[in-house]
PDB file of C-alpha atoms and ligand atoms in Angstrom:
ATOM      1  CA  MET X   1       3.699 -30.447 -50.998  1.00 69.00           C
ATOM      2  CA  THR X   2       2.309 -31.996 -47.813  1.00 91.00           C
ATOM      3  CA  ILE X   3       2.509 -30.766 -44.781  1.00 97.00           C
ATOM      4  CA  THR X   4       4.336 -32.213 -42.000  1.00 98.00           C
ATOM      5  CA  VAL X   5       4.842 -31.912 -38.097  1.00 98.00           C
ATOM      6  CA  LYS X   6       7.714 -33.025 -35.866  1.00 98.00           C
ATOM      7  CA  PRO X   7       8.022 -31.832 -32.484  1.00 98.00           C
ATOM      8  CA  LEU X   8      11.138 -30.719 -31.492  1.00 98.00           C
ATOM      9  CA  ASP X   9      13.407 -32.604 -28.340  1.00 98.00           C
ATOM     10  CA  ALA X  10      12.113 -29.817 -25.474  1.00 98.00           C
ATOM     11  CA  PRO X  11       9.650 -28.855 -24.108  1.00 98.00           C
ATOM     12  CA  LEU X  12       7.238 -27.396 -26.465  1.00 99.00           C
ATOM     13  CA  GLY X  13       7.792 -26.822 -29.910  1.00 99.00           C
ATOM     14  CA  ALA X  14       7.247 -28.225 -33.140  1.00 99.00           C
ATOM     15  CA  GLU X  15       8.777 -27.768 -36.701  1.00 98.00           C
ATOM     16  CA  VAL X  16       6.535 -27.182 -39.714  1.00 98.00           C
ATOM     17  CA  PHE X  17       8.162 -28.892 -43.124  1.00 98.00           C
ATOM     18  CA  GLY X  18       6.667 -28.834 -46.584  1.00 98.00           C
ATOM     19  CA  VAL X  19       4.808 -25.324 -46.711  1.00 98.00           C
ATOM     20  CA  ASP X  20       4.651 -23.593 -49.746  1.00 97.00           C
ATOM     21  CA  PRO X  21       5.844 -19.957 -49.274  1.00 96.00           C
ATOM     22  CA  THR X  22       4.511 -19.069 -53.171  1.00 96.00           C
ATOM     23  CA  ARG X  23       0.799 -19.543 -52.583  1.00 97.00           C
ATOM     24  CA  PRO X  24      -0.963 -19.455 -48.851  1.00 97.00           C
ATOM     25  CA  LEU X  25      -2.131 -21.736 -47.174  1.00 97.00           C
ATOM     26  CA  THR X  26      -5.318 -24.089 -47.809  1.00 97.00           C
ATOM     27  CA  GLU X  27      -7.114 -24.780 -45.803  1.00 97.00           C
ATOM     28  CA  ALA X  28      -5.740 -28.290 -44.899  1.00 97.00           C
ATOM     29  CA  GLU X  29      -2.961 -27.031 -44.454  1.00 98.00           C
ATOM     30  CA  PHE X  30      -3.949 -24.066 -42.035  1.00 98.00           C
ATOM     31  CA  ALA X  31      -5.103 -26.329 -39.780  1.00 98.00           C
ATOM     32  CA  ILE X  32      -2.446 -28.595 -39.306  1.00 98.00           C
ATOM     33  CA  ILE X  33      -1.030 -25.545 -38.321  1.00 98.00           C
ATOM     34  CA  GLU X  34      -3.243 -24.641 -36.296  1.00 98.00           C
ATOM     35  CA  ASN X  35      -3.620 -27.205 -34.446  1.00 98.00           C
ATOM     36  CA  ALA X  36       0.277 -27.771 -34.049  1.00 98.00           C
ATOM     37  CA  MET X  37       0.732 -24.857 -32.704  1.00 98.00           C
ATOM     38  CA  LEU X  38      -2.324 -26.053 -29.725  1.00 98.00           C
ATOM     39  CA  GLU X  39      -1.111 -29.422 -29.487  1.00 98.00           C
ATOM     40  CA  HIS X  40       3.399 -28.637 -29.551  1.00 98.00           C
ATOM     41  CA  LEU X  41       2.552 -24.753 -27.794  1.00 99.00           C
ATOM     42  CA  ALA X  42       5.028 -23.471 -30.745  1.00 99.00           C
ATOM     43  CA  ILE X  43       5.754 -23.891 -34.457  1.00 98.00           C
ATOM     44  CA  VAL X  44       8.669 -23.135 -36.341  1.00 99.00           C
ATOM     45  CA  ILE X  45       8.902 -23.231 -40.027  1.00 98.00           C
ATOM     46  CA  SER X  46      12.253 -22.513 -42.419  1.00 98.00           C
ATOM     47  CA  ASP X  47      13.479 -20.963 -45.339  1.00 98.00           C
ATOM     48  CA  LEU X  48      10.192 -18.255 -45.349  1.00 98.00           C
ATOM     49  CA  PRO X  49      11.239 -16.163 -47.632  1.00 97.00           C
ATOM     50  CA  GLU X  50      10.049 -12.573 -46.510  1.00 97.00           C
ATOM     51  CA  ASN X  51       7.284 -11.914 -47.639  1.00 98.00           C
ATOM     52  CA  LEU X  52       4.717  -9.404 -45.732  1.00 98.00           C
ATOM     53  CA  ASP X  53       1.358 -10.621 -47.878  1.00 98.00           C
ATOM     54  CA  TRP X  54       2.035 -14.277 -47.193  1.00 98.00           C
ATOM     55  CA  LEU X  55       2.933 -13.873 -43.206  1.00 98.00           C
ATOM     56  CA  LEU X  56       0.160 -11.536 -42.684  1.00 98.00           C
ATOM     57  CA  GLY X  57      -2.308 -14.098 -44.341  1.00 98.00           C
ATOM     58  CA  LEU X  58      -0.691 -16.328 -41.812  1.00 98.00           C
ATOM     59  CA  GLY X  59      -1.416 -14.219 -38.721  1.00 98.00           C
ATOM     60  CA  ARG X  60      -4.678 -13.041 -39.712  1.00 98.00           C
ATOM     61  CA  ARG X  61      -6.184 -16.237 -40.731  1.00 98.00           C
ATOM     62  CA  CYS X  62      -4.945 -16.846 -36.528  1.00 98.00           C
ATOM     63  CA  GLY X  63      -8.261 -14.180 -35.992  1.00 97.00           C
ATOM     64  CA  PRO X  64      -7.027 -10.004 -35.791  1.00 98.00           C
ATOM     65  CA  LEU X  65      -3.596  -8.845 -35.316  1.00 98.00           C
ATOM     66  CA  VAL X  66      -3.503  -6.300 -32.750  1.00 98.00           C
ATOM     67  CA  PRO X  67      -0.940  -3.021 -33.827  1.00 98.00           C
ATOM     68  CA  HIS X  68       1.172  -2.468 -30.340  1.00 97.00           C
ATOM     69  CA  VAL X  69       0.981  -0.126 -28.018  1.00 96.00           C
ATOM     70  CA  LEU X  70       4.327   1.677 -29.278  1.00 96.00           C
ATOM     71  CA  SER X  71       3.260   2.872 -31.991  1.00 96.00           C
ATOM     72  CA  GLN X  72       7.275   3.846 -33.795  1.00 95.00           C
ATOM     73  CA  TYR X  73       7.934   0.896 -34.149  1.00 97.00           C
ATOM     74  CA  HIS X  74       4.799   0.181 -36.327  1.00 98.00           C
ATOM     75  CA  HIS X  75       6.037  -1.384 -39.929  1.00 98.00           C
ATOM     76  CA  PRO X  76       5.475   1.242 -42.801  1.00 97.00           C
ATOM     77  CA  CYS X  77       3.220  -1.247 -44.177  1.00 98.00           C
ATOM     78  CA  THR X  78       1.084  -1.939 -41.510  1.00 98.00           C
ATOM     79  CA  SER X  79       0.863  -1.750 -38.102  1.00 98.00           C
ATOM     80  CA  ASP X  80      -0.439  -4.741 -37.624  1.00 98.00           C
ATOM     81  CA  ILE X  81       3.611  -5.821 -38.342  1.00 98.00           C
ATOM     82  CA  SER X  82       5.773  -4.406 -35.476  1.00 98.00           C
ATOM     83  CA  ILE X  83       9.942  -4.231 -36.363  1.00 98.00           C
ATOM     84  CA  ILE X  84      11.768  -5.430 -32.830  1.00 98.00           C
ATOM     85  CA  ALA X  85      15.185  -4.180 -33.757  1.00 98.00           C
ATOM     86  CA  SER X  86      18.697  -3.552 -31.581  1.00 98.00           C
ATOM     87  CA  ASN X  87      22.502  -2.884 -32.537  1.00 98.00           C
ATOM     88  CA  MET X  88      21.298  -1.023 -36.127  1.00 97.00           C
ATOM     89  CA  ASP X  89      21.784   2.009 -36.982  1.00 95.00           C
ATOM     90  CA  SER X  90      18.021   3.571 -38.014  1.00 95.00           C
ATOM     91  CA  ALA X  91      15.615   4.934 -36.502  1.00 94.00           C
ATOM     92  CA  GLU X  92      13.655   0.973 -36.030  1.00 95.00           C
ATOM     93  CA  SER X  93      16.755  -0.111 -34.233  1.00 97.00           C
ATOM     94  CA  ARG X  94      15.498   0.162 -29.722  1.00 95.00           C
ATOM     95  CA  ARG X  95      18.020   1.967 -28.131  1.00 93.00           C
ATOM     96  CA  THR X  96      16.857   0.743 -24.662  1.00 96.00           C
ATOM     97  CA  ALA X  97      19.990  -1.077 -22.872  1.00 95.00           C
ATOM     98  CA  LYS X  98      18.577  -3.875 -23.178  1.00 96.00           C
ATOM     99  CA  PRO X  99      16.829  -5.352 -26.228  1.00 97.00           C
ATOM    100  CA  ALA X 100      12.611  -5.594 -26.151  1.00 97.00           C
ATOM    101  CA  GLY X 101      10.991  -8.262 -24.674  1.00 98.00           C
ATOM    102  CA  ALA X 102      14.179  -8.940 -22.544  1.00 98.00           C
ATOM    103  CA  PHE X 103      12.176  -9.965 -19.645  1.00 98.00           C
ATOM    104  CA  TRP X 104       9.734 -13.511 -18.934  1.00 98.00           C
ATOM    105  CA  HIS X 105       6.037 -11.804 -20.133  1.00 98.00           C
ATOM    106  CA  SER X 106       3.334 -12.867 -21.873  1.00 98.00           C
ATOM    107  CA  ASP X 107       2.816 -10.584 -25.402  1.00 98.00           C
ATOM    108  CA  LEU X 108      -0.503  -8.339 -23.917  1.00 98.00           C
ATOM    109  CA  SER X 109      -1.501  -9.766 -20.098  1.00 98.00           C
ATOM    110  CA  TYR X 110      -1.209  -6.266 -19.611  1.00 98.00           C
ATOM    111  CA  THR X 111      -4.127  -5.673 -21.759  1.00 98.00           C
ATOM    112  CA  ALA X 112      -7.603  -7.112 -20.780  1.00 97.00           C
ATOM    113  CA  LYS X 113      -7.739  -9.631 -23.821  1.00 97.00           C
ATOM    114  CA  PRO X 114      -4.397 -11.073 -23.863  1.00 98.00           C
ATOM    115  CA  SER X 115      -3.436 -12.029 -27.122  1.00 98.00           C
ATOM    116  CA  ASP X 116      -4.202 -15.332 -27.937  1.00 98.00           C
ATOM    117  CA  ALA X 117      -0.500 -15.712 -30.420  1.00 98.00           C
ATOM    118  CA  ILE X 118       1.858 -14.489 -31.411  1.00 98.00           C
ATOM    119  CA  PHE X 119       4.360 -14.625 -34.756  1.00 99.00           C
ATOM    120  CA  LEU X 120       8.227 -13.780 -35.135  1.00 99.00           C
ATOM    121  CA  TYR X 121       9.796 -13.781 -37.954  1.00 99.00           C
ATOM    122  CA  SER X 122      14.094 -13.448 -38.478  1.00 98.00           C
ATOM    123  CA  THR X 123      14.937 -10.204 -41.379  1.00 98.00           C
ATOM    124  CA  ILE X 124      19.167 -10.591 -39.263  1.00 98.00           C
ATOM    125  CA  ILE X 125      20.289 -12.583 -36.657  1.00 98.00           C
ATOM    126  CA  PRO X 126      23.290 -12.565 -34.793  1.00 98.00           C
ATOM    127  CA  ASP X 127      25.724 -14.504 -34.944  1.00 98.00           C
ATOM    128  CA  ASP X 128      26.738 -13.896 -31.039  1.00 98.00           C
ATOM    129  CA  GLY X 129      23.205 -14.586 -29.342  1.00 98.00           C
ATOM    130  CA  GLY X 130      19.781 -13.102 -30.305  1.00 98.00           C
ATOM    131  CA  GLU X 131      18.092 -16.570 -28.714  1.00 98.00           C
ATOM    132  CA  THR X 132      14.184 -16.689 -27.443  1.00 99.00           C
ATOM    133  CA  ASP X 133      13.037 -18.231 -24.750  1.00 98.00           C
ATOM    134  CA  ALA X 134       9.740 -19.748 -24.057  1.00 99.00           C
ATOM    135  CA  ALA X 135       8.629 -22.194 -21.553  1.00 99.00           C
ATOM    136  CA  ASN X 136       6.438 -24.912 -20.853  1.00 99.00           C
ATOM    137  CA  MET X 137       3.112 -23.338 -17.913  1.00 99.00           C
ATOM    138  CA  TYR X 138       0.918 -26.800 -18.535  1.00 99.00           C
ATOM    139  CA  LEU X 139       3.727 -28.393 -17.625  1.00 98.00           C
ATOM    140  CA  ALA X 140       4.554 -25.269 -14.631  1.00 99.00           C
ATOM    141  CA  TYR X 141       1.071 -25.895 -13.310  1.00 99.00           C
ATOM    142  CA  ASP X 142       0.753 -29.552 -13.333  1.00 98.00           C
ATOM    143  CA  THR X 143       4.050 -29.897 -11.515  1.00 98.00           C
ATOM    144  CA  LEU X 144       2.875 -27.764  -8.432  1.00 98.00           C
ATOM    145  CA  PRO X 145       2.686 -28.923  -5.229  1.00 98.00           C
ATOM    146  CA  ALA X 146      -1.059 -30.221  -4.708  1.00 98.00           C
ATOM    147  CA  ALA X 147      -1.477 -27.315  -1.993  1.00 98.00           C
ATOM    148  CA  THR X 148       0.266 -24.997  -3.776  1.00 98.00           C
ATOM    149  CA  LYS X 149      -2.309 -25.185  -6.526  1.00 98.00           C
ATOM    150  CA  ALA X 150      -5.147 -25.673  -3.895  1.00 98.00           C
ATOM    151  CA  ARG X 151      -3.464 -21.854  -3.163  1.00 98.00           C
ATOM    152  CA  ILE X 152      -3.717 -19.844  -6.360  1.00 98.00           C
ATOM    153  CA  ALA X 153      -7.082 -21.805  -7.407  1.00 98.00           C
ATOM    154  CA  ASP X 154      -9.902 -18.344  -7.348  1.00 98.00           C
ATOM    155  CA  LEU X 155      -6.282 -16.318  -7.664  1.00 98.00           C
ATOM    156  CA  ARG X 156      -6.320 -13.288  -9.625  1.00 98.00           C
ATOM    157  CA  ALA X 157      -3.177 -11.552 -10.172  1.00 98.00           C
ATOM    158  CA  VAL X 158      -2.632  -7.187 -11.395  1.00 98.00           C
ATOM    159  CA  HIS X 159      -0.687  -7.349 -14.456  1.00 98.00           C
ATOM    160  CA  ARG X 160       1.212  -4.112 -15.949  1.00 97.00           C
ATOM    161  CA  TYR X 161       2.829  -3.086 -19.122  1.00 97.00           C
ATOM    162  CA  GLY X 162       6.778  -1.545 -18.119  1.00 96.00           C
ATOM    163  CA  TRP X 163       5.644  -3.516 -14.433  1.00 97.00           C
ATOM    164  CA  ASN X 164      10.105  -5.340 -13.982  1.00 97.00           C
ATOM    165  CA  GLY X 165      10.958  -4.460 -17.892  1.00 95.00           C
ATOM    166  CA  GLY X 166      15.081  -4.515 -16.165  1.00 89.00           C
ATOM    167  CA  GLY X 167      15.838  -2.811 -19.240  1.00 94.00           C
ATOM    168  CA  ALA X 168      14.299  -3.847 -21.866  1.00 96.00           C
ATOM    169  CA  ILE X 169      11.066  -1.518 -21.568  1.00 95.00           C
ATOM    170  CA  VAL X 170      10.691   1.652 -23.615  1.00 93.00           C
ATOM    171  CA  GLU X 171       8.151   4.390 -21.782  1.00 93.00           C
ATOM    172  CA  LEU X 172       4.955   5.306 -22.291  1.00 95.00           C
ATOM    173  CA  THR X 173       4.088   7.850 -23.303  1.00 94.00           C
ATOM    174  CA  PRO X 174       1.083  10.132 -21.128  1.00 95.00           C
ATOM    175  CA  GLU X 175      -1.203   9.086 -23.748  1.00 94.00           C
ATOM    176  CA  GLN X 176      -0.322   5.463 -24.427  1.00 94.00           C
ATOM    177  CA  ARG X 177      -0.488   4.607 -20.810  1.00 95.00           C
ATOM    178  CA  ALA X 178      -3.622   6.205 -20.613  1.00 95.00           C
ATOM    179  CA  ARG X 179      -4.968   3.340 -22.538  1.00 95.00           C
ATOM    180  CA  TYR X 180      -3.662   0.738 -20.789  1.00 96.00           C
ATOM    181  CA  PRO X 181      -4.388   0.426 -16.624  1.00 96.00           C
ATOM    182  CA  ASP X 182      -3.363  -2.446 -14.541  1.00 97.00           C
ATOM    183  CA  VAL X 183      -5.851  -5.380 -16.281  1.00 98.00           C
ATOM    184  CA  VAL X 184      -5.988  -8.406 -13.434  1.00 98.00           C
ATOM    185  CA  HIS X 185      -6.308 -11.308 -14.585  1.00 98.00           C
ATOM    186  CA  PRO X 186      -6.777 -15.814 -13.126  1.00 98.00           C
ATOM    187  CA  VAL X 187      -3.296 -16.909 -12.054  1.00 99.00           C
ATOM    188  CA  VAL X 188      -4.448 -20.288 -12.752  1.00 98.00           C
ATOM    189  CA  ARG X 189      -5.839 -19.613 -16.449  1.00 98.00           C
ATOM    190  CA  VAL X 190      -8.225 -23.160 -18.366  1.00 98.00           C
ATOM    191  CA  HIS X 191      -7.125 -22.519 -22.354  1.00 98.00           C
ATOM    192  CA  PRO X 192      -9.933 -21.699 -24.322  1.00 97.00           C
ATOM    193  CA  ARG X 193      -9.491 -24.856 -27.065  1.00 97.00           C
ATOM    194  CA  THR X 194      -7.690 -27.375 -25.213  1.00 98.00           C
ATOM    195  CA  GLY X 195      -9.551 -26.977 -21.653  1.00 98.00           C
ATOM    196  CA  ARG X 196      -5.719 -27.845 -19.688  1.00 98.00           C
ATOM    197  CA  LYS X 197      -5.515 -25.345 -17.304  1.00 98.00           C
ATOM    198  CA  CYS X 198      -1.952 -23.578 -17.486  1.00 98.00           C
ATOM    199  CA  LEU X 199      -0.092 -20.914 -15.306  1.00 98.00           C
ATOM    200  CA  PHE X 200      -0.545 -17.636 -16.301  1.00 98.00           C
ATOM    201  CA  VAL X 201       1.586 -15.002 -14.666  1.00 98.00           C
ATOM    202  CA  SER X 202       5.518 -13.851 -15.418  1.00 98.00           C
ATOM    203  CA  PRO X 203       7.872 -11.978 -13.657  1.00 98.00           C
ATOM    204  CA  GLY X 204       8.382  -8.923 -16.379  1.00 98.00           C
ATOM    205  CA  TYR X 205       4.261  -8.218 -15.913  1.00 98.00           C
ATOM    206  CA  THR X 206       2.291  -9.573 -13.241  1.00 98.00           C
ATOM    207  CA  MET X 207       2.623  -6.787  -9.985  1.00 98.00           C
ATOM    208  CA  CYS X 208       0.483  -8.312  -7.210  1.00 98.00           C
ATOM    209  CA  ILE X 209      -1.781 -11.123  -5.678  1.00 98.00           C
ATOM    210  CA  VAL X 210      -5.492  -8.867  -6.294  1.00 98.00           C
ATOM    211  CA  GLY X 211      -6.404  -8.628  -2.342  1.00 98.00           C
ATOM    212  CA  MET X 212      -3.567 -10.393  -0.777  1.00 98.00           C
ATOM    213  CA  ARG X 213      -1.344  -8.643   1.745  1.00 98.00           C
ATOM    214  CA  GLN X 214       2.227  -7.404  -0.228  1.00 98.00           C
ATOM    215  CA  ASP X 215       4.439  -9.428   1.940  1.00 98.00           C
ATOM    216  CA  GLU X 216       2.680 -12.765   1.174  1.00 98.00           C
ATOM    217  CA  SER X 217       1.702 -11.408  -2.485  1.00 98.00           C
ATOM    218  CA  GLU X 218       5.491 -11.299  -3.323  1.00 98.00           C
ATOM    219  CA  GLY X 219       6.751 -14.191  -1.768  1.00 98.00           C
ATOM    220  CA  LEU X 220       3.336 -15.943  -3.450  1.00 98.00           C
ATOM    221  CA  LEU X 221       4.892 -14.712  -6.995  1.00 98.00           C
ATOM    222  CA  GLU X 222       8.880 -15.224  -6.620  1.00 98.00           C
ATOM    223  CA  GLU X 223       7.809 -18.740  -5.682  1.00 98.00           C
ATOM    224  CA  LEU X 224       5.401 -19.571  -9.774  1.00 98.00           C
ATOM    225  CA  PHE X 225       8.258 -17.400 -10.813  1.00 98.00           C
ATOM    226  CA  ALA X 226      11.383 -19.880  -9.681  1.00 98.00           C
ATOM    227  CA  HIS X 227       9.525 -22.071 -10.440  1.00 98.00           C
ATOM    228  CA  GLN X 228       7.770 -21.671 -13.757  1.00 98.00           C
ATOM    229  CA  LEU X 229      11.067 -21.099 -14.723  1.00 98.00           C
ATOM    230  CA  ARG X 230      13.003 -23.947 -13.755  1.00 98.00           C
ATOM    231  CA  PRO X 231      14.938 -25.576 -16.780  1.00 98.00           C
ATOM    232  CA  GLU X 232      12.797 -28.336 -17.173  1.00 98.00           C
ATOM    233  CA  PHE X 233      10.021 -25.995 -18.845  1.00 99.00           C
ATOM    234  CA  LYS X 234      12.300 -24.498 -21.161  1.00 98.00           C
ATOM    235  CA  TYR X 235      13.171 -24.422 -25.229  1.00 98.00           C
ATOM    236  CA  THR X 236      14.972 -21.993 -26.210  1.00 98.00           C
ATOM    237  CA  HIS X 237      15.265 -21.265 -29.596  1.00 99.00           C
ATOM    238  CA  ARG X 238      18.363 -20.586 -31.684  1.00 98.00           C
ATOM    239  CA  TRP X 239      17.795 -18.473 -34.870  1.00 98.00           C
ATOM    240  CA  GLN X 240      18.806 -18.512 -38.486  1.00 98.00           C
ATOM    241  CA  VAL X 241      18.110 -16.397 -41.172  1.00 98.00           C
ATOM    242  CA  ASN X 242      13.942 -16.431 -42.843  1.00 98.00           C
ATOM    243  CA  GLN X 243      12.290 -17.828 -40.124  1.00 98.00           C
ATOM    244  CA  LEU X 244       8.672 -17.405 -38.134  1.00 99.00           C
ATOM    245  CA  VAL X 245       8.214 -19.310 -34.916  1.00 99.00           C
ATOM    246  CA  GLY X 246       4.589 -18.662 -34.234  1.00 98.00           C
ATOM    247  CA  LEU X 247       3.907 -19.870 -30.108  1.00 98.00           C
ATOM    248  CA  ASP X 248       0.858 -19.858 -28.673  1.00 98.00           C
ATOM    249  CA  ASN X 249       0.301 -16.988 -26.287  1.00 98.00           C
ATOM    250  CA  ARG X 250      -1.921 -19.083 -23.298  1.00 98.00           C
ATOM    251  CA  PRO X 251      -0.260 -21.951 -22.171  1.00 98.00           C
ATOM    252  CA  THR X 252       3.406 -20.236 -22.688  1.00 99.00           C
ATOM    253  CA  ILE X 253       6.310 -16.826 -21.645  1.00 99.00           C
ATOM    254  CA  HIS X 254       9.313 -16.222 -23.556  1.00 98.00           C
ATOM    255  CA  ARG X 255      12.113 -13.621 -23.655  1.00 98.00           C
ATOM    256  CA  ALA X 256      14.056 -11.868 -25.545  1.00 98.00           C
ATOM    257  CA  VAL X 257      17.329 -13.433 -24.626  1.00 98.00           C
ATOM    258  CA  ALA X 258      20.300 -10.433 -24.149  1.00 98.00           C
ATOM    259  CA  GLY X 259      23.703 -10.218 -24.533  1.00 97.00           C
ATOM    260  CA  TYR X 260      24.897  -9.712 -28.216  1.00 98.00           C
ATOM    261  CA  THR X 261      26.366  -6.979 -29.758  1.00 97.00           C
ATOM    262  CA  LYS X 262      25.593  -7.660 -32.984  1.00 98.00           C
ATOM    263  CA  PRO X 263      22.925  -5.949 -34.992  1.00 98.00           C
ATOM    264  CA  ARG X 264      19.332  -7.711 -35.271  1.00 98.00           C
ATOM    265  CA  ARG X 265      16.147  -7.633 -37.306  1.00 98.00           C
ATOM    266  CA  MET X 266      12.468  -9.386 -36.319  1.00 98.00           C
ATOM    267  CA  LEU X 267       9.147  -9.046 -37.349  1.00 98.00           C
ATOM    268  CA  ARG X 268       6.635  -9.515 -34.991  1.00 98.00           C
ATOM    269  CA  MET X 269       2.560 -10.374 -35.445  1.00 98.00           C
ATOM    270  CA  ILE X 270       0.422 -10.391 -32.265  1.00 98.00           C
ATOM    271  CA  VAL X 271      -3.336 -12.672 -32.613  1.00 98.00           C
ATOM    272  CA  ASN X 272      -5.823 -10.757 -31.224  1.00 98.00           C
ATOM    273  CA  GLY X 273      -6.499 -12.565 -27.310  1.00 98.00           C
ATOM    274  CA  THR X 274     -10.817 -14.362 -27.664  1.00 95.00           C
ATOM    275  CA  GLU X 275     -10.400 -13.520 -24.371  1.00 90.00           C
TER     276      GLU X 275
HETATM  277  C1  OGA O   1       9.129  -8.969 -27.347  1.00 86.59           C
HETATM  278  C2  OGA O   1       9.591 -10.105 -27.758  1.00 86.59           C
HETATM  279  C3  OGA O   1      11.515 -11.428 -28.409  1.00 86.59           C
HETATM  280  C4  OGA O   1      12.395 -11.976 -29.232  1.00 86.59           C
HETATM  281  O1  OGA O   1       9.555  -7.844 -28.081  1.00 86.59           O
HETATM  282  O2  OGA O   1       7.808  -8.568 -26.824  1.00 86.59           O
HETATM  283  O3  OGA O   1       9.452 -10.971 -27.167  1.00 86.59           O
HETATM  284  O4  OGA O   1      13.321 -12.518 -29.632  1.00 86.59           O
HETATM  285  N1  OGA O   1      10.555  -9.978 -28.691  1.00 86.59           N
HETATM  286  O5  OGA O   1      12.861 -10.797 -29.779  1.00 86.59           O
HETATM  287 MN1   MN O   2       7.084 -10.968 -26.273  1.00 86.59          MN
END
């Protein structure tokens, strides 16, 4: 079986066909998938049986996996997988007003080494919503006015877990909070693999611009947030059960779309950040 990659008709994403879920990927197959994620920013693989070993095999080839700070939602079999569940009558289901991740963000941008990539795998999908939105931050950067590019070129911003989660955030315990102090990242990031510049702020986790007066910082961030969420940068993924979505977490932001009422359950792997 040969693996093929078909770009989606969207500002990011490609569907990957021909994956054999009964055996690990060969080196050549893995390279196709890794390159597809670099080129298209997201990949979608459908009809994958729920097989933790297979998923972990793929995730760990992308780099070490990072256990999420919310250890109460780690998968019983491995802390390398978190369960993201809503509207379910089980301890693993979130109790927040909105589902996990229902705010625009890039995973682990509130840490010194934001995640390089994430994988979401669907096990239960509601029929009344539950999509995942993603937005292309290369495009967002490229389309900024020249004056804004010049203004933000050397700026850095503070990121904090839970800064603007709008009802979707599980509060950290004091021990968890102590392990995640505020961090600073460049507003414009150069992707280490593609060399392309991307906008690296998000409404969910980016608090303020370093060294800028508060009103000025708020004004600039409002402008950048409004720009980065323009519809032409966005892809909305409508899930089927047993689908895997991989996202290059550096040149993208994403969110869970809130507003559904039926059960939803995903498995998530977070690949370590290399810088
Ligand atoms: C998250 C997240 C997306 C989703 O929890 O960090 O981005 O669709 N979730 O559940
Ligand atoms: Mn996320």
